Each structure stands twice: as structure tokens, then as C-alpha cells.
Amino acid sequence: MSLVVIGTVAFDAIETPFGKTDKILGGAATYASLAASYLYKKTKIVAVVGDDFHKEDIKEIADHGINVEGLQIKAGEKSFFWSGKYHNDMNSRDTLVTELNVLADFDPIIPESYQDCEYLMLGNLTPQIQQTVIKRMHKRPKLIVMDTMNFWMDIAMDDLLETIKLVDVLTINDAEARQLSGEYSLVKAAKKILGMGPKFLIIKKGEHGALLFHGDQIFSAPALPLAEVFDPTGAGDTFAGGFIGYLAKVGTINFSNMKNAIIFGSALASFCVEKFGTEKIKNLSQDEIASRVKEFVSLSSFTI
Ligand code: AMP
């Protein structure tokens, strides 16, 4: 049994009101697998990079116990590159550059040793490739979680709708939920999106937490109020990795475990934003995670 994460492994260049980075380790699969690795040991990655990628960065991922057999390194090609600049409120950002490079003709290879996959995290990537990965699994995983973004809604909506049909859980942010459904009310949006195929929908609302929808049930999770948000890049992917990592660890899929999974995802995401890039989530201890989860519990616990 294992957890397979697919997505980008990338170079990011980030600019926030606190500073600017050159090309650093990033990518949806990087954040998601690092987050998952704290909760579940058998995490495996499927991705592609060019031969310009730094060996130390791959080692960093592998050192977290993440299986990198499915990480292809393409000779003579350049890695996916993304660059973004955050506005002063840190809630919104402009994408400055998206260079698909090696991703343009990525053909995901699923190593034989990954065919024991029970939990599949489809990190942000071309919906067509996400779908290919599902089809290349000999046995349908027990749980398929999919993350996506407005970029793919703009350029590949039909593929996206096809892929959404095949998954159990979709995670998107509020603006994306509105774009996907054409509804402003998130409750109406959720109803429409659940009609598109997934059984569970998570709408991420940044510093305002996250909502989980399933049939008529709704769970609202808080975000930890932080004095300083340094860099929100990868928070969504970290959330998704923590979410599925927790479910893989407990092994039973139900609404109650999903609620806890959201809290673990939110706790890991709250670390992610405290430093640039992957700096903080690369170096967490189990104690830190446990006490952050406790903070979440006390944050919104009350009796009447
Ligand atoms: P997030 O802040 O959760 O949106 O995730 C940011 C990460 O997603 C960065 O590390 C980027 O490398 C990666 N990313 C940005 N744009 C895309 C895209 N179009 N497809 C896949 N990954 C992307």
C-alpha cells in the first residue's frame, strides 16, 4: 500500500513584500509530497524535471523518505519554471512566468513498484496528464484527490471536466470554485461542482480557512491567524499533501476522518507560509506538527 503524488517539481522565483528569491525548489508535487511524508511513510512521487535541476533538491525530497523512482530527468531539457509576485495583502498574486518546458510533452511513467497505490494525489498539473496517471494504475486507488488551478480552467476546461469526473475529492480555492461553477455563492458553487463527479469538495479560502462539502454536510475549518505570512507559495499543495497523508495514515475514508485530515492539512500549510518556498516544511519535527494541530483544536473549540 502506498501514497502516490503526481504534480510539478519545479524551479520557482518568488517575490513578496518581504523579499525576492532566485530559482528555488518548488512545484506542486514537491510541496504535497513533503507535507505527506510527515504523516505517511510510503509516499512516492511521479514527476519530470530537466537536467538543469539541482541534484541536492532531488536529494532533499528523497531524504524525507519519498520514493523518487517515478521522477524522470530529461537530458537536454529545462525544468518547469514558475514565477509569481504577491501583492501587499499576500492574498493575491500575479503569475509573471509559466514556462512549461519539460512538462509540455510529459509522459508520466508509473514504476511497477508504484502499482500498490491506494491513495493517489493528483497535484496541480495538466488535467490530461492527471487523467493518464489514473488510467495507468492497474487497480483504481481507494482514494483519488485532485488539485487544480485557474490556469487549467482557462486553457483546458474540457479536459479538466473529464478528469474531475474520475476523482473522489477535488480541492480548489474560492475564486476557482466560482470560475468552475459560474456561481458566486460558494454553497451553490459546491452543489454544482459535486454534480460534476467528485463526492467531496474542498474549497480553500486562504487566510479564512477551508470548507468541506459532501452531500448536504458542510465542515468549516479555520486558518491559524498568523502574525506574519512570509510567502504563501505552495500552501495549497502543502494542504493537499497533509490532507491525503493523514487519510493514508488512518486508512479509513469517512467524513469525520476527512475533517481531521483538513486540520492536519491546514496545520502543515500554516508552517509553509512562515518562510520562503519549501524552507519551513523541509525541516519540521513531529512535535511541532502535533502542537500546531492542538492550536487548531483550541482555536475553534467551544461549548454552549
Ligand atoms: P500554490 O501556491 O499552491 O498555487 O502552488 C504554487 C506551486 O505550484 C509553485 O511551486 C509552482 O511551481 C507550481 N505551479 C505554478 N503554476 C503551475 C501550473 N500551471 N501547473 C502546475 N504547477 C504550477
Short mmCIF file of C-alpha atoms and ligand atoms in Angstrom, two decimals:
data_model
loop_
_atom_site.label_atom_id
_atom_site.label_comp_id
_atom_site.label_asym_id
_atom_site.label_seq_id
_atom_site.Cartn_x
_atom_site.Cartn_y
_atom_site.Cartn_z
CA MET A 1 0.00 0.00 0.00
CA SER A 2 1.30 3.47 -0.83
CA LEU A 3 0.51 7.11 -1.50
CA VAL A 4 1.47 8.34 -4.95
CA VAL A 5 1.78 12.06 -5.59
CA ILE A 6 1.97 13.47 -9.09
CA GLY A 7 2.49 17.11 -9.99
CA THR A 8 5.15 19.61 -10.85
CA VAL A 9 8.65 19.53 -9.45
CA ALA A 10 9.83 22.94 -10.39
CA PHE A 11 12.01 25.98 -10.16
CA ASP A 12 10.15 28.92 -8.66
CA ALA A 13 11.15 32.58 -8.48
CA ILE A 14 9.05 34.35 -5.88
CA GLU A 15 8.59 37.97 -4.96
CA THR A 16 6.72 39.04 -1.84
CA PRO A 17 6.73 42.33 0.12
CA PHE A 18 9.38 40.62 2.32
CA GLY A 19 11.86 39.82 -0.40
CA LYS A 20 12.67 38.05 -3.60
CA THR A 21 14.17 34.68 -4.47
CA ASP A 22 16.06 33.43 -7.46
CA LYS A 23 15.21 29.98 -8.83
CA ILE A 24 14.44 27.84 -5.79
CA LEU A 25 12.92 24.40 -5.31
CA GLY A 26 9.16 24.46 -5.83
CA GLY A 27 6.36 22.66 -7.59
CA ALA A 28 3.05 21.23 -6.51
CA ALA A 29 4.34 17.67 -6.11
CA THR A 30 7.31 18.87 -4.09
CA TYR A 31 5.15 20.66 -1.51
CA ALA A 32 2.49 17.93 -1.43
CA SER A 33 4.91 15.03 -1.03
CA LEU A 34 7.00 16.80 1.62
CA ALA A 35 3.84 17.52 3.62
CA ALA A 36 2.52 13.96 3.22
CA SER A 37 5.87 12.47 4.22
CA TYR A 38 5.45 13.72 7.81
CA LEU A 39 2.26 11.69 8.18
CA TYR A 40 2.74 8.70 5.94
CA LYS A 41 5.99 6.92 5.25
CA LYS A 42 5.23 5.22 1.95
CA THR A 43 4.97 8.32 -0.22
CA LYS A 44 6.06 8.11 -3.86
CA ILE A 45 6.40 10.82 -6.47
CA VAL A 46 5.68 10.92 -10.22
CA ALA A 47 7.07 13.99 -11.97
CA VAL A 48 9.55 15.24 -14.55
CA VAL A 49 12.46 17.68 -14.45
CA GLY A 50 15.16 18.73 -16.89
CA ASP A 51 18.86 18.06 -16.43
CA ASP A 52 19.23 21.65 -15.19
CA PHE A 53 17.56 20.56 -11.95
CA HIS A 54 19.71 20.59 -8.83
CA LYS A 55 20.75 17.15 -7.56
CA GLU A 56 20.66 18.47 -3.97
CA ASP A 57 16.96 19.34 -4.40
CA ILE A 58 16.13 15.79 -5.50
CA LYS A 59 18.17 14.51 -2.59
CA GLU A 60 16.22 16.78 -0.26
CA ILE A 61 12.98 15.14 -1.40
CA ALA A 62 14.44 11.63 -1.18
CA ASP A 63 15.87 12.34 2.28
CA HIS A 64 12.29 12.72 3.52
CA GLY A 65 11.80 9.05 2.70
CA ILE A 66 9.93 9.89 -0.51
CA ASN A 67 10.40 7.36 -3.31
CA VAL A 68 11.71 9.22 -6.38
CA GLU A 69 11.82 6.29 -8.79
CA GLY A 70 8.98 7.92 -10.77
CA LEU A 71 10.82 11.24 -11.11
CA GLN A 72 12.09 11.42 -14.69
CA ILE A 73 15.14 13.53 -15.51
CA LYS A 74 15.11 14.58 -19.16
CA ALA A 75 18.53 15.10 -20.72
CA GLY A 76 18.94 18.34 -22.65
CA GLU A 77 15.63 19.79 -21.41
CA LYS A 78 14.73 22.54 -18.99
CA SER A 79 12.65 22.13 -15.84
CA PHE A 80 9.20 23.66 -15.37
CA PHE A 81 9.62 27.26 -14.23
CA TRP A 82 7.08 29.43 -12.49
CA SER A 83 7.45 32.93 -11.19
CA GLY A 84 4.96 34.91 -9.15
CA LYS A 85 4.70 38.22 -7.35
CA TYR A 86 2.45 38.75 -4.34
CA HIS A 87 0.54 41.93 -3.66
CA ASN A 88 0.82 43.70 -0.31
CA ASP A 89 -2.17 41.85 1.17
CA MET A 90 -0.48 38.49 0.32
CA ASN A 91 -3.88 37.08 -0.65
CA SER A 92 -3.48 37.76 -4.32
CA ARG A 93 -0.57 37.33 -6.67
CA ASP A 94 0.32 37.80 -10.30
CA THR A 95 1.87 34.96 -12.21
CA LEU A 96 4.79 36.54 -14.03
CA VAL A 97 6.06 33.49 -15.90
CA THR A 98 4.88 29.94 -16.53
CA GLU A 99 7.40 28.05 -18.67
CA LEU A 100 6.13 24.51 -19.19
CA ASN A 101 9.45 23.33 -20.68
CA VAL A 102 9.81 19.63 -19.82
CA LEU A 103 6.12 19.47 -18.87
CA ALA A 104 4.96 20.21 -22.42
CA ASP A 105 5.39 16.59 -23.51
CA PHE A 106 5.46 14.86 -20.15
CA ASP A 107 4.52 11.21 -20.40
CA PRO A 108 4.15 10.01 -16.80
CA ILE A 109 5.76 6.65 -16.16
CA ILE A 110 4.32 4.68 -13.27
CA PRO A 111 7.01 2.31 -11.98
CA GLU A 112 5.82 -1.22 -11.24
CA SER A 113 6.65 -0.64 -7.57
CA TYR A 114 4.01 2.15 -7.51
CA GLN A 115 1.16 -0.18 -8.51
CA ASP A 116 0.35 -0.80 -4.86
CA CYS A 117 -1.04 2.76 -4.78
CA GLU A 118 -4.12 3.10 -2.60
CA TYR A 119 -4.03 6.86 -2.23
CA LEU A 120 -3.45 9.00 -5.30
CA MET A 121 -2.78 12.72 -5.05
CA LEU A 122 -3.16 14.40 -8.42
CA GLY A 123 -1.26 17.59 -7.71
CA ASN A 124 -1.62 20.61 -9.92
CA LEU A 125 -0.68 19.64 -13.47
CA THR A 126 -2.18 19.40 -16.97
CA PRO A 127 -5.56 17.68 -16.48
CA GLN A 128 -4.77 15.38 -19.39
CA ILE A 129 -1.69 14.09 -17.59
CA GLN A 130 -3.61 13.73 -14.33
CA GLN A 131 -6.08 11.56 -16.22
CA THR A 132 -3.35 9.48 -17.83
CA VAL A 133 -1.97 8.66 -14.39
CA ILE A 134 -5.37 7.40 -13.22
CA LYS A 135 -5.62 5.22 -16.31
CA ARG A 136 -2.12 3.80 -15.86
CA MET A 137 -2.93 2.50 -12.40
CA HIS A 138 -3.70 -1.23 -12.79
CA LYS A 139 -6.20 -1.03 -9.97
CA ARG A 140 -8.23 2.07 -9.14
CA PRO A 141 -6.81 3.59 -5.96
CA LYS A 142 -9.06 3.64 -2.91
CA LEU A 143 -8.98 7.44 -2.86
CA ILE A 144 -8.15 9.92 -5.62
CA VAL A 145 -7.68 13.55 -4.61
CA MET A 146 -7.24 16.18 -7.31
CA ASP A 147 -5.94 19.69 -7.07
CA THR A 148 -6.06 22.14 -9.95
CA MET A 149 -6.00 25.87 -10.67
CA ASN A 150 -7.48 28.66 -12.78
CA PHE A 151 -4.62 28.31 -15.31
CA TRP A 152 -6.05 24.95 -16.44
CA MET A 153 -9.63 26.24 -16.34
CA ASP A 154 -8.54 28.96 -18.77
CA ILE A 155 -6.74 26.76 -21.26
CA ALA A 156 -8.04 23.18 -20.80
CA MET A 157 -11.56 23.32 -19.35
CA ASP A 158 -12.87 20.30 -21.30
CA ASP A 159 -10.01 18.06 -20.17
CA LEU A 160 -10.45 19.35 -16.65
CA LEU A 161 -14.15 18.44 -16.59
CA GLU A 162 -13.33 14.94 -17.89
CA THR A 163 -10.73 14.44 -15.16
CA ILE A 164 -12.92 15.81 -12.36
CA LYS A 165 -15.44 13.07 -13.17
CA LEU A 166 -12.89 10.43 -12.21
CA VAL A 167 -11.86 11.66 -8.77
CA ASP A 168 -13.21 11.37 -5.22
CA VAL A 169 -12.07 14.69 -3.78
CA LEU A 170 -11.47 18.00 -5.57
CA THR A 171 -9.54 20.79 -3.86
CA ILE A 172 -9.73 24.31 -5.29
CA ASN A 173 -9.77 27.85 -3.94
CA ASP A 174 -12.83 30.08 -3.70
CA ALA A 175 -12.11 32.04 -6.90
CA GLU A 176 -11.60 28.77 -8.79
CA ALA A 177 -14.85 27.32 -7.40
CA ARG A 178 -16.66 30.40 -8.69
CA GLN A 179 -14.95 30.15 -12.08
CA LEU A 180 -15.67 26.44 -12.42
CA SER A 181 -19.34 26.68 -11.43
CA GLY A 182 -20.31 30.14 -12.63
CA GLU A 183 -21.88 30.69 -9.19
CA TYR A 184 -20.82 33.37 -6.72
CA SER A 185 -22.30 31.71 -3.64
CA LEU A 186 -19.88 29.01 -2.52
CA VAL A 187 -22.79 26.86 -1.34
CA LYS A 188 -24.37 26.96 -4.80
CA ALA A 189 -20.95 26.51 -6.40
CA ALA A 190 -20.29 23.42 -4.27
CA LYS A 191 -23.62 21.88 -5.22
CA LYS A 192 -22.86 22.31 -8.91
CA ILE A 193 -19.31 21.02 -8.61
CA LEU A 194 -20.37 17.95 -6.63
CA GLY A 195 -22.73 17.30 -9.54
CA MET A 196 -19.68 17.12 -11.84
CA GLY A 197 -18.41 13.91 -10.24
CA PRO A 198 -16.40 14.22 -7.03
CA LYS A 199 -18.01 13.00 -3.83
CA PHE A 200 -16.15 15.54 -1.71
CA LEU A 201 -15.22 19.13 -2.46
CA ILE A 202 -12.77 21.24 -0.50
CA ILE A 203 -12.84 24.98 -1.10
CA LYS A 204 -9.71 26.69 0.23
CA LYS A 205 -10.16 30.27 1.36
CA GLY A 206 -6.56 31.21 2.20
CA GLU A 207 -6.36 33.07 5.49
CA HIS A 208 -10.07 32.35 6.03
CA GLY A 209 -9.70 28.58 6.26
CA ALA A 210 -11.36 25.88 4.21
CA LEU A 211 -14.78 24.36 3.61
CA LEU A 212 -15.52 20.68 3.07
CA PHE A 213 -18.70 19.72 1.22
CA HIS A 214 -20.14 16.21 0.97
CA GLY A 215 -23.81 15.69 0.05
CA ASP A 216 -25.65 18.01 2.43
CA GLN A 217 -22.85 18.04 5.01
CA ILE A 218 -20.53 21.01 5.41
CA PHE A 219 -17.48 21.38 7.64
CA SER A 220 -15.74 24.71 8.14
CA ALA A 221 -12.09 24.64 9.22
CA PRO A 222 -10.31 27.76 10.43
CA ALA A 223 -6.93 29.00 9.30
CA LEU A 224 -4.48 29.84 12.03
CA PRO A 225 -4.27 33.62 12.44
CA LEU A 226 -0.55 34.27 11.87
CA ALA A 227 1.23 37.48 12.76
CA GLU A 228 3.40 37.22 9.68
CA VAL A 229 2.80 35.50 6.39
CA PHE A 230 6.10 35.42 4.59
CA ASP A 231 5.33 33.55 1.39
CA PRO A 232 2.05 31.75 0.59
CA THR A 233 3.53 29.80 -2.33
CA GLY A 234 2.72 26.12 -2.10
CA ALA A 235 0.30 26.47 0.80
CA GLY A 236 -2.48 24.84 -1.24
CA ASP A 237 -0.25 21.93 -2.27
CA THR A 238 1.04 21.51 1.27
CA PHE A 239 -2.55 21.46 2.49
CA ALA A 240 -3.45 18.77 -0.06
CA GLY A 241 -0.40 16.67 0.84
CA GLY A 242 -1.16 16.88 4.55
CA PHE A 243 -4.82 16.07 3.88
CA ILE A 244 -4.17 12.89 1.90
CA GLY A 245 -1.18 11.92 4.06
CA TYR A 246 -3.42 11.91 7.11
CA LEU A 247 -6.08 9.80 5.36
CA ALA A 248 -3.43 7.32 4.18
CA LYS A 249 -2.19 7.08 7.76
CA VAL A 250 -5.62 6.38 9.28
CA GLY A 251 -6.73 4.22 6.36
CA THR A 252 -10.48 4.80 6.60
CA ILE A 253 -12.35 7.25 4.42
CA ASN A 254 -15.31 8.93 6.08
CA PHE A 255 -16.50 12.46 6.74
CA SER A 256 -15.15 12.51 10.28
CA ASN A 257 -11.62 11.49 9.20
CA MET A 258 -11.83 13.99 6.34
CA LYS A 259 -12.46 16.73 8.92
CA ASN A 260 -9.33 15.74 10.82
CA ALA A 261 -7.41 15.49 7.56
CA ILE A 262 -8.36 19.08 6.78
CA ILE A 263 -6.99 20.19 10.13
CA PHE A 264 -3.69 18.37 9.52
CA GLY A 265 -3.51 19.87 6.01
CA SER A 266 -4.22 23.33 7.41
CA ALA A 267 -1.61 22.91 10.16
CA LEU A 268 1.08 21.94 7.65
CA ALA A 269 0.05 24.79 5.32
CA SER A 270 0.36 27.24 8.22
CA PHE A 271 4.04 26.28 8.53
CA CYS A 272 4.57 26.55 4.80
CA VAL A 273 3.72 30.28 4.67
CA GLU A 274 6.11 31.18 7.51
CA LYS A 275 9.22 31.07 5.32
CA PHE A 276 10.14 31.34 1.66
CA GLY A 277 9.45 28.37 -0.60
CA THR A 278 9.92 24.94 0.96
CA GLU A 279 12.33 26.22 3.62
CA LYS A 280 9.99 25.69 6.54
CA ILE A 281 8.23 22.50 5.52
CA LYS A 282 11.56 20.85 4.75
CA ASN A 283 12.51 20.99 8.41
CA LEU A 284 9.60 20.16 10.66
CA SER A 285 9.51 17.93 13.70
CA GLN A 286 6.60 15.70 14.72
CA ASP A 287 6.34 17.67 17.98
CA GLU A 288 5.92 20.94 16.14
CA ILE A 289 3.19 19.44 13.98
CA ALA A 290 1.37 17.95 16.97
CA SER A 291 1.39 21.21 18.89
CA ARG A 292 0.21 23.17 15.82
CA VAL A 293 -2.69 20.75 15.43
CA LYS A 294 -3.55 21.36 19.09
CA GLU A 295 -3.62 25.10 18.41
CA PHE A 296 -6.16 24.46 15.67
CA VAL A 297 -8.31 22.42 18.01
CA SER A 298 -8.37 25.09 20.71
CA LEU A 299 -8.81 27.87 18.15
CA SER A 300 -12.37 26.96 17.32
CA SER A 301 -13.50 24.75 20.17
CA PHE A 302 -16.38 25.99 22.27
CA THR A 303 -19.22 24.62 24.33
CA ILE A 304 -22.68 26.08 24.61
P1 AMP B 1 0.19 27.24 -4.93
O1 AMP B 1 0.80 28.40 -4.21
O2 AMP B 1 -0.48 26.26 -4.03
O3 AMP B 1 -0.66 27.66 -6.08
O4 AMP B 1 1.39 26.41 -5.56
C1 AMP B 1 2.49 27.04 -6.13
C2 AMP B 1 3.34 25.98 -6.79
O5 AMP B 1 2.65 25.48 -7.94
C3 AMP B 1 4.65 26.52 -7.26
O6 AMP B 1 5.70 25.84 -6.59
C4 AMP B 1 4.68 26.29 -8.77
O7 AMP B 1 5.88 25.69 -9.21
C5 AMP B 1 3.51 25.39 -9.05
N1 AMP B 1 2.75 25.85 -10.22
C6 AMP B 1 2.51 27.11 -10.62
N2 AMP B 1 1.77 27.14 -11.74
C7 AMP B 1 1.53 25.85 -12.05
C8 AMP B 1 0.81 25.19 -13.10
N3 AMP B 1 0.19 25.88 -14.06
N4 AMP B 1 0.76 23.84 -13.08
C9 AMP B 1 1.36 23.14 -12.12
N5 AMP B 1 2.06 23.68 -11.12
C10 AMP B 1 2.15 25.02 -11.07
#
